[in-house]
Short mmCIF file of C-alpha atoms and ligand atoms in Angstrom, two decimals:
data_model
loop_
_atom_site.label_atom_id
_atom_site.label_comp_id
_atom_site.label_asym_id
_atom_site.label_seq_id
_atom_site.Cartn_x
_atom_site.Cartn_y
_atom_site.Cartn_z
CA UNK A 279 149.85 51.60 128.73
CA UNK A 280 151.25 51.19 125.14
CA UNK A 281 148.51 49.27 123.22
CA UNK A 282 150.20 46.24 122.19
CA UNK A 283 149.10 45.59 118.50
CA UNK A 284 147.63 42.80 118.31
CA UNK A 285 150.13 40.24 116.61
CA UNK A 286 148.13 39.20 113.47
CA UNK A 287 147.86 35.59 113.14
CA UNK A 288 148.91 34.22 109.76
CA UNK A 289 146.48 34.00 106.78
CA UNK A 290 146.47 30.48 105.41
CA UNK A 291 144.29 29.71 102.16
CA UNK A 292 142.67 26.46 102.38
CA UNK A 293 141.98 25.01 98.72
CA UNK A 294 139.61 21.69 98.66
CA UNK A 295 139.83 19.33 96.29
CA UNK A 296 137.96 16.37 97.44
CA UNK A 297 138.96 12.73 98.70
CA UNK A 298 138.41 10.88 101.93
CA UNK A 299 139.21 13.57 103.73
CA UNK A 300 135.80 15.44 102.54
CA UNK A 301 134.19 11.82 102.58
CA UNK A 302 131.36 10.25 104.22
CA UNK A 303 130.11 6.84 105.31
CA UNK A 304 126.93 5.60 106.49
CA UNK A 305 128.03 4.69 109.66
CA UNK A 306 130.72 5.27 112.29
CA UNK A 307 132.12 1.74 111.62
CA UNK A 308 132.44 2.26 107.59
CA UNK A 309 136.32 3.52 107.72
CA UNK A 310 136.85 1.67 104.04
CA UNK A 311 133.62 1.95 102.39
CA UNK A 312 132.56 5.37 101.87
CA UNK A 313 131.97 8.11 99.07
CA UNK A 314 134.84 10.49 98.81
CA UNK A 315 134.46 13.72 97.82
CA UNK A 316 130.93 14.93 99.81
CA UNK A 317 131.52 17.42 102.83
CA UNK A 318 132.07 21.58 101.47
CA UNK A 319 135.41 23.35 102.00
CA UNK A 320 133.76 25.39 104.77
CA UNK A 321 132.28 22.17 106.73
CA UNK A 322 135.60 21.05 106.65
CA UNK A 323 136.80 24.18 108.32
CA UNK A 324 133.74 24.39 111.06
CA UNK A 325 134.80 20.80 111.66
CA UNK A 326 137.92 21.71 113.16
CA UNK A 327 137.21 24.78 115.09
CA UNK A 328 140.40 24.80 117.23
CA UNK A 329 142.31 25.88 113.28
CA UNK A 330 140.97 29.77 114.51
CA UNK A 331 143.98 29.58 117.02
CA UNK A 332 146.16 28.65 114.54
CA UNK A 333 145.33 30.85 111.91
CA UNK A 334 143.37 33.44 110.14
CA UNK A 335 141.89 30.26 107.32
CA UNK A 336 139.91 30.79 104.19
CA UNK A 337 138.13 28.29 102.11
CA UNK A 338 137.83 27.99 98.26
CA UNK A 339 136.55 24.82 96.35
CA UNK A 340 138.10 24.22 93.40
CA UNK A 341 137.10 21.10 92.44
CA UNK A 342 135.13 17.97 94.90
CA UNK A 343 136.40 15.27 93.29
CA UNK A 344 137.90 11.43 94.13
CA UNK A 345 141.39 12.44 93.42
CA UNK A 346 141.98 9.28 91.14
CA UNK A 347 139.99 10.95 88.39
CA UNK A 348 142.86 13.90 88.94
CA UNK A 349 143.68 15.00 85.08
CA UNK A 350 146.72 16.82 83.45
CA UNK A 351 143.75 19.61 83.40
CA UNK A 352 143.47 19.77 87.24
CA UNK A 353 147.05 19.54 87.78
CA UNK A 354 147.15 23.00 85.43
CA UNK A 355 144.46 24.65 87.07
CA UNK A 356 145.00 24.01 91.03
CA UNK A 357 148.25 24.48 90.15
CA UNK A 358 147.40 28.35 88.62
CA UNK A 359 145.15 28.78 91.39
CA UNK A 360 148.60 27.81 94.04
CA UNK A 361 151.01 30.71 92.03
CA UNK A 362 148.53 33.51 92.06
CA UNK A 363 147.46 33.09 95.56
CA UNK A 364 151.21 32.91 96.86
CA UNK A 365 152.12 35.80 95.22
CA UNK A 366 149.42 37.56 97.00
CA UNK A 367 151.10 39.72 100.30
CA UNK A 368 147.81 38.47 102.26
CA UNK A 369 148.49 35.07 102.06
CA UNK A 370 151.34 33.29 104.45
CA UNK A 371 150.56 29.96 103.63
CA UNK A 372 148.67 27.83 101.52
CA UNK A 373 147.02 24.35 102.02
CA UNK A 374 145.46 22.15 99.67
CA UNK A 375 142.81 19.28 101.15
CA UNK A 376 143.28 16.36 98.48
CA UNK A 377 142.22 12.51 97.63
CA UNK A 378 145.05 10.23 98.81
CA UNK A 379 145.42 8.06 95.89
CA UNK A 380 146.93 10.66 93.58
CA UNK A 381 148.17 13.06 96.56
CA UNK A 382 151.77 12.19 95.74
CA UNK A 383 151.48 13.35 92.14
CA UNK A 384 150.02 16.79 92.26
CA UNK A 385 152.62 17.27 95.55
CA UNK A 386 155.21 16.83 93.04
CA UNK A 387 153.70 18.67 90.22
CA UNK A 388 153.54 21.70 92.90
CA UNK A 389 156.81 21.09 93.86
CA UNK A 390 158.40 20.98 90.47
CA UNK A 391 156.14 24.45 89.14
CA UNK A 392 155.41 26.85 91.80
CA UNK A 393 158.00 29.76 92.54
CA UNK A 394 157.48 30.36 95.97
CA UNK A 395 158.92 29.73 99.40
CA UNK A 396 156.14 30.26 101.13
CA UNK A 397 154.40 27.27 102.48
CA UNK A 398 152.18 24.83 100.43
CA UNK A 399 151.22 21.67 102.69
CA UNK A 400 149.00 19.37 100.90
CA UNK A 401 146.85 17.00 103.49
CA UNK A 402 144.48 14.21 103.28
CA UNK A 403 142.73 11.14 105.29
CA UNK A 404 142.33 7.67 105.25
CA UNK A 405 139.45 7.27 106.95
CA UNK A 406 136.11 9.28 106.29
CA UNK A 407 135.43 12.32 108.88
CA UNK A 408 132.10 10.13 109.56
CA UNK A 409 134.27 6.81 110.87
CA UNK A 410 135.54 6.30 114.53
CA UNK A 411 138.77 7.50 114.65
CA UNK A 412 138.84 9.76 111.44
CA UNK A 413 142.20 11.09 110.90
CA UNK A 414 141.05 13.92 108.81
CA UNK A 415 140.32 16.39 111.15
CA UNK A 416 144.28 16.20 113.09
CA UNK A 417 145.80 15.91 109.96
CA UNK A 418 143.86 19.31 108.89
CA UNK A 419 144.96 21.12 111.95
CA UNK A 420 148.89 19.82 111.68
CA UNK A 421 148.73 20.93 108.27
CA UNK A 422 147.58 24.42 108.82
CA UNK A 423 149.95 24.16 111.80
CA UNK A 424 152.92 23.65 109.40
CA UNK A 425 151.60 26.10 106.63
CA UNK A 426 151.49 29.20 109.22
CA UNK A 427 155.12 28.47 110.12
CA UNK A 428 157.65 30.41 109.01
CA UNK A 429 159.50 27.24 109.51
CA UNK A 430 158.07 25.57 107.08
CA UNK A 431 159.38 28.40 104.19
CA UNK A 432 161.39 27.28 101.33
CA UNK A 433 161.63 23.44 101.89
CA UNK A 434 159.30 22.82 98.55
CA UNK A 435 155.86 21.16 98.97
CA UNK A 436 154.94 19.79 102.03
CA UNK A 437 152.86 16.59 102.35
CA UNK A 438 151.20 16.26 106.36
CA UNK A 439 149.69 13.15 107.38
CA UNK A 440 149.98 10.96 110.19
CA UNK A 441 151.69 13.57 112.11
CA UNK A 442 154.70 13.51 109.87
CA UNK A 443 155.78 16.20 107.61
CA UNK A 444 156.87 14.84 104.38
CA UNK A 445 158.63 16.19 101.03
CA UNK A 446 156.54 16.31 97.80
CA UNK A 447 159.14 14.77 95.90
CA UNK A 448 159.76 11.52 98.10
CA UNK A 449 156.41 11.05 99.23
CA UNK A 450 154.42 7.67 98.09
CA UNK A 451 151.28 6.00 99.23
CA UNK A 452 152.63 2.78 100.32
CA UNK A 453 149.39 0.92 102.12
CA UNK A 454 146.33 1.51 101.38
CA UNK A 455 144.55 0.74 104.34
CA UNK A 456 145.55 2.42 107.10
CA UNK A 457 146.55 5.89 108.60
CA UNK A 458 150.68 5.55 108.12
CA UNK A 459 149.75 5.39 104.95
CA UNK A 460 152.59 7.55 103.60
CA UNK A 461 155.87 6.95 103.22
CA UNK A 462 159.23 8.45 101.96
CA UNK A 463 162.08 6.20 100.98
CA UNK A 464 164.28 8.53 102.23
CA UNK A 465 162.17 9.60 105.25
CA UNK A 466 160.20 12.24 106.52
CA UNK A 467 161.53 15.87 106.63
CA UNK A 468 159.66 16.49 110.57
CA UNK A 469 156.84 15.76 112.68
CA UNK A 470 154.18 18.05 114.34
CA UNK A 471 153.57 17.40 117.22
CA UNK A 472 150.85 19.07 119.87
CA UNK A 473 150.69 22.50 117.45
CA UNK A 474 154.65 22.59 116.85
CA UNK A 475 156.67 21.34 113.85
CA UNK A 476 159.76 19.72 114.40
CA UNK A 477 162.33 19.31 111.41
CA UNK A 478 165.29 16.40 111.17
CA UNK A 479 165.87 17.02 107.40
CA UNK A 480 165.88 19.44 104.49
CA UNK A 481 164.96 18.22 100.58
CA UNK A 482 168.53 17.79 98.96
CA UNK A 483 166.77 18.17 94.82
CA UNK A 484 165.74 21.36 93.20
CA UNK A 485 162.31 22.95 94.11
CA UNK A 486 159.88 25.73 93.77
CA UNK A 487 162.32 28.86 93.74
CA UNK A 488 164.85 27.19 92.60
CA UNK A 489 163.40 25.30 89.66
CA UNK A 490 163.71 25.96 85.84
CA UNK A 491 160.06 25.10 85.65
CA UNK A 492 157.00 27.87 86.35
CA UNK A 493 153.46 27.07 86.13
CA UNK A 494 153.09 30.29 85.03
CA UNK A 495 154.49 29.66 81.47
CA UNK A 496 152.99 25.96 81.47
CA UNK A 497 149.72 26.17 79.56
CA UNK A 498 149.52 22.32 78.39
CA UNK A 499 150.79 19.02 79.82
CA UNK A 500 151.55 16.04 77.07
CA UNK A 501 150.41 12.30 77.55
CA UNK A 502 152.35 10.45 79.31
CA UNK A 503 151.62 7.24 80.07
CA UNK A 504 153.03 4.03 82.52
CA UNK A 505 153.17 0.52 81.19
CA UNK A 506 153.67 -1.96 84.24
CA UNK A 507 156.40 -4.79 83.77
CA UNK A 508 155.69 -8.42 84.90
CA UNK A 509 156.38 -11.75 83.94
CA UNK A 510 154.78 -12.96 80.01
CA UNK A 511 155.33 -9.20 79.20
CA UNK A 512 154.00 -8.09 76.03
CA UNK A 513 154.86 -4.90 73.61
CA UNK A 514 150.73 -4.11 73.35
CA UNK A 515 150.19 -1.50 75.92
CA UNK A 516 153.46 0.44 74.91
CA UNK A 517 152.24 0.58 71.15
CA UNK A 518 149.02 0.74 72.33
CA UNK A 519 149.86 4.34 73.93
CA UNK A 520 151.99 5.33 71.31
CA UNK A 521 149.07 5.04 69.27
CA UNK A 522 147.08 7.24 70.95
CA UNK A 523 149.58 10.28 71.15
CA UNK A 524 152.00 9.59 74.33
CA UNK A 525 155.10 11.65 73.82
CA UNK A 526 156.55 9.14 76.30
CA UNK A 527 155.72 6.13 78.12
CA UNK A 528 157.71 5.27 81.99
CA UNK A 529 158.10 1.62 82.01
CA UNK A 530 157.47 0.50 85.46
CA UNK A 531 160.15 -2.16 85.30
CA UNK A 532 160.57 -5.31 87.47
CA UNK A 533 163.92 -5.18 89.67
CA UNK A 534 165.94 -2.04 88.42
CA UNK A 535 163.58 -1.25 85.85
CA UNK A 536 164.04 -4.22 83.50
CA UNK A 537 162.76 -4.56 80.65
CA UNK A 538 161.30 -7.74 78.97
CA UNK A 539 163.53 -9.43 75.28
CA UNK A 540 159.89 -8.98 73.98
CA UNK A 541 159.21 -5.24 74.91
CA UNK A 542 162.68 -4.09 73.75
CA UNK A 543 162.48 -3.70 70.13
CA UNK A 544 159.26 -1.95 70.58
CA UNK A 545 160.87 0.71 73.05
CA UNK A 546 163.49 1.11 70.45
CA UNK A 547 160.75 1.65 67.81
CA UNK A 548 158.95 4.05 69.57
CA UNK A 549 162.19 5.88 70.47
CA UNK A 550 162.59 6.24 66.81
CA UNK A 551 159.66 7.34 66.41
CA UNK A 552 160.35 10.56 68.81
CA UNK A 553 158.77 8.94 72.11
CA UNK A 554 160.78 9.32 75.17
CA UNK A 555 161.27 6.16 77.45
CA UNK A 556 161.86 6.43 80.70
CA UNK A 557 162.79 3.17 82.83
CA UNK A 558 161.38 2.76 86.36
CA UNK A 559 161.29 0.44 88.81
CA UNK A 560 157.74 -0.89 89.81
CA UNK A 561 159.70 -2.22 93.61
CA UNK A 562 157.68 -0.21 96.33
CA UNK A 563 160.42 0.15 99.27
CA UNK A 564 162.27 2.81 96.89
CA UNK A 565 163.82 2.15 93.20
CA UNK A 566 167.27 2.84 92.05
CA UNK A 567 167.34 2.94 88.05
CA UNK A 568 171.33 3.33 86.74
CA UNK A 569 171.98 4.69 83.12
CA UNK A 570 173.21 1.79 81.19
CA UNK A 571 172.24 -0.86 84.19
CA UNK A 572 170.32 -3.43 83.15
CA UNK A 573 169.93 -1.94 79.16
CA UNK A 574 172.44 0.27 77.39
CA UNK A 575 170.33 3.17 77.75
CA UNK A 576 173.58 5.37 75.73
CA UNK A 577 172.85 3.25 73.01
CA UNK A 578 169.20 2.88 73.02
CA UNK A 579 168.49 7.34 73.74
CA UNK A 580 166.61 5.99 76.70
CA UNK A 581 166.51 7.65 80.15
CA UNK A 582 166.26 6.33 83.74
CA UNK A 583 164.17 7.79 86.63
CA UNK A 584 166.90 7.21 89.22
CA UNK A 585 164.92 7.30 92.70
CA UNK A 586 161.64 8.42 91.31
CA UNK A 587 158.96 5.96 91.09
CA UNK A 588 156.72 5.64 87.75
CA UNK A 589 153.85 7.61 88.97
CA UNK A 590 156.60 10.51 89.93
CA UNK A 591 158.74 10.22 86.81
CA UNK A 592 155.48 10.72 84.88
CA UNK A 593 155.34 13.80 86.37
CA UNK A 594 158.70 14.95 86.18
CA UNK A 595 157.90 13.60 82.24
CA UNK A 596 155.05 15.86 81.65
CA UNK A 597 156.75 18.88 83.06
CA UNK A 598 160.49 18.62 81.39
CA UNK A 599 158.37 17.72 78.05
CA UNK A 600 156.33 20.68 77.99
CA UNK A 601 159.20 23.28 78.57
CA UNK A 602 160.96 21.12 75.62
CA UNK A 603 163.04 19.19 76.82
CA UNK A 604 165.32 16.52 74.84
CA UNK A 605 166.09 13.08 76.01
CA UNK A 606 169.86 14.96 77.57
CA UNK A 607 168.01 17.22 79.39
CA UNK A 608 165.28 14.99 80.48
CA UNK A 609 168.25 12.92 81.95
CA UNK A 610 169.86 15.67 83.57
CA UNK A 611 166.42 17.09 85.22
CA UNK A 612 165.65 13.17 86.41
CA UNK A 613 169.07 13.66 88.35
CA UNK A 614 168.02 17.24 89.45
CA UNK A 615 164.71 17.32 90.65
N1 LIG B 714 139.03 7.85 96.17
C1 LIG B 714 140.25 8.06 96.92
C2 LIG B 714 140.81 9.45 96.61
O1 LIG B 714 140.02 10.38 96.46
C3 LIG B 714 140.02 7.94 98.38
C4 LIG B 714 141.28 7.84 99.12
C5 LIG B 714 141.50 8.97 100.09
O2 LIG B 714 141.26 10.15 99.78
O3 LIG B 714 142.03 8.63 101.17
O4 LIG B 714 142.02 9.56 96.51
#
């Protein structure tokens, strides 16, 4: 009888950075209070031994570490460590286990930088693999679900929790304490459901193959910083990072990224002074920043983050700033990408 080969199952690099979803608590009951960042790459892959039927998974560790201490440094290096592995022929698809408070950021910073279509799924948890109810363990197996799916190829950075599939760009952590934790303003792209993925949406902005950025040619990130707008606003943090090298500074403005009589001048200053200033909206259902709304940002060389929200228009920052770019082309790229 002709030997049927044996239809190889996808190979599907799992790269561990840390977070909850590597946490542990002292007791079943401790879902919020925990230490992140504790259980090894390859416990996490024993812990989930139904991922064999899935896919052909390999572990690598390359950092354990609460992903709020995430630097411009790790961004650079996990996001080295992505490219060369996805240019590899014996990798299909790539997933990266990663703290949920800065999850959205390196998502994006993968999303804007690596030139592949092959799938990158980035997955964490809420709740500690030691709590009833952990969420780690089906979000791990839906994520290597969605990397070892041809499916999944060439819809930029992927961002599984919760069941849903989400895009790198739109994705925000909107609560904080609980497991729909995630949100898109625009929506997820699918869901996976029971071992399938099922897609409603594709990204509409610029992405991985089909960006002007590579993180092969990006060896250093600049500072850039967010000041948050409220009432009683003062100028001091925005000088205060301009003093200590920011080559821009996103204003996380109130309403459509507003900004304070008081903090003008100083933006203006700055801007003179060769800082870029971006204007965001610090409203967490999904901003809308308009050139020349709210400020005359012609006048003023400002730029506006459109859709992005401060934490994702400091990445998009960093990025267009170390290829170069100009306050035009830091507009055009916010409309882009
Ligand atoms: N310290 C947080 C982090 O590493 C825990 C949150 C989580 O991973 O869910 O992002």
């Amino acid at each position: 009888a002709a030997v049927h080969a044996q239809t190889a199952k996808p190979q599907v690099v799992l790269l561990a950075t840390g977070g909850t979803i590597a946490g542990a608590g002292a007791s079943a009951t401790n879902s919020a209070t925990y230490q992140a960042a504790k259980v090894p790459v390859d416990k996490l892959i024993a812990g989930v031994p139904e991922l064999s039927a899935v896919a052909q998974v390999r572990g690598e560790q390359v950092f354990q570490i609460a992903s709020e201490s995430f630097t411009n440094e790790h961004l650079l290096t996990l996001g080295k460590r992505v490219a060369a592995l996805a240019r590899q022929a014996d990798v299909d698809g790539i997933v990266i286990t990663h703290g949920t408070d800065t999850l959205e950021e390196t998502a994006y910073f993968l999303n804007l930088t690596v030139r592949t279509d092959k799938p990158i799924v980035v997955v964490g948890s809420m709740r500690p693999s030691t709590a009833l109810s952990a969420d780690g363990t089906l979000n791990l197996l839906n994520a290597v679900t969605t990397a070892a799916d041809k499916s999944s190829r060439g819809k930029g950075v992927l961002v599984v929790m919760n069941d849903e599939i989400h895009n790198g760009r739109d994705v925000t952590k909107s609560i904080n304490i609980r497991t729909e934790a995630f949100k898109s303003p625009w929506g997820p792209l699918g869901m996976v459901v029971e071992g399938k993925t099922y897609w409603f949406r594709a990204p509409a902005k610029r992405h991985t193959m089909n960006s002007e950025f590579d993180i092969e040619q990006i060896n250093a990130l600049p500072q850039v910083d967010i000041a948050y707008g409220s009432g009683n606003a003062s100028d001091t943090a925005y000088r205060a990072f301009a003093a200590k090298g920011a080559k821009a500074i996103v204003h996380a403005g109130t309403g459509n990224g507003s900004v304070a009589g008081p903090v003008v001048p100083a933006l203006r200053e700055l801007r003179a002074q060769g800082l870029q200033i971006v204007r965001s909206a610090r409203v967490v259902g999904g901003g809308f920043v308009l050139r020349n709304a709210e400020q005359p940002d012609d006048q003023y060389d400002w730029v506006v983050a459109h859709d992005l929200n401060p934490q994702k228009a400091r990445i998009l920052t960093l990025v267009a700033l170390a290829k170069g770019a100009d306050s035009k082309t830091l507009q055009r790229v916010f409309m882009e990408y």
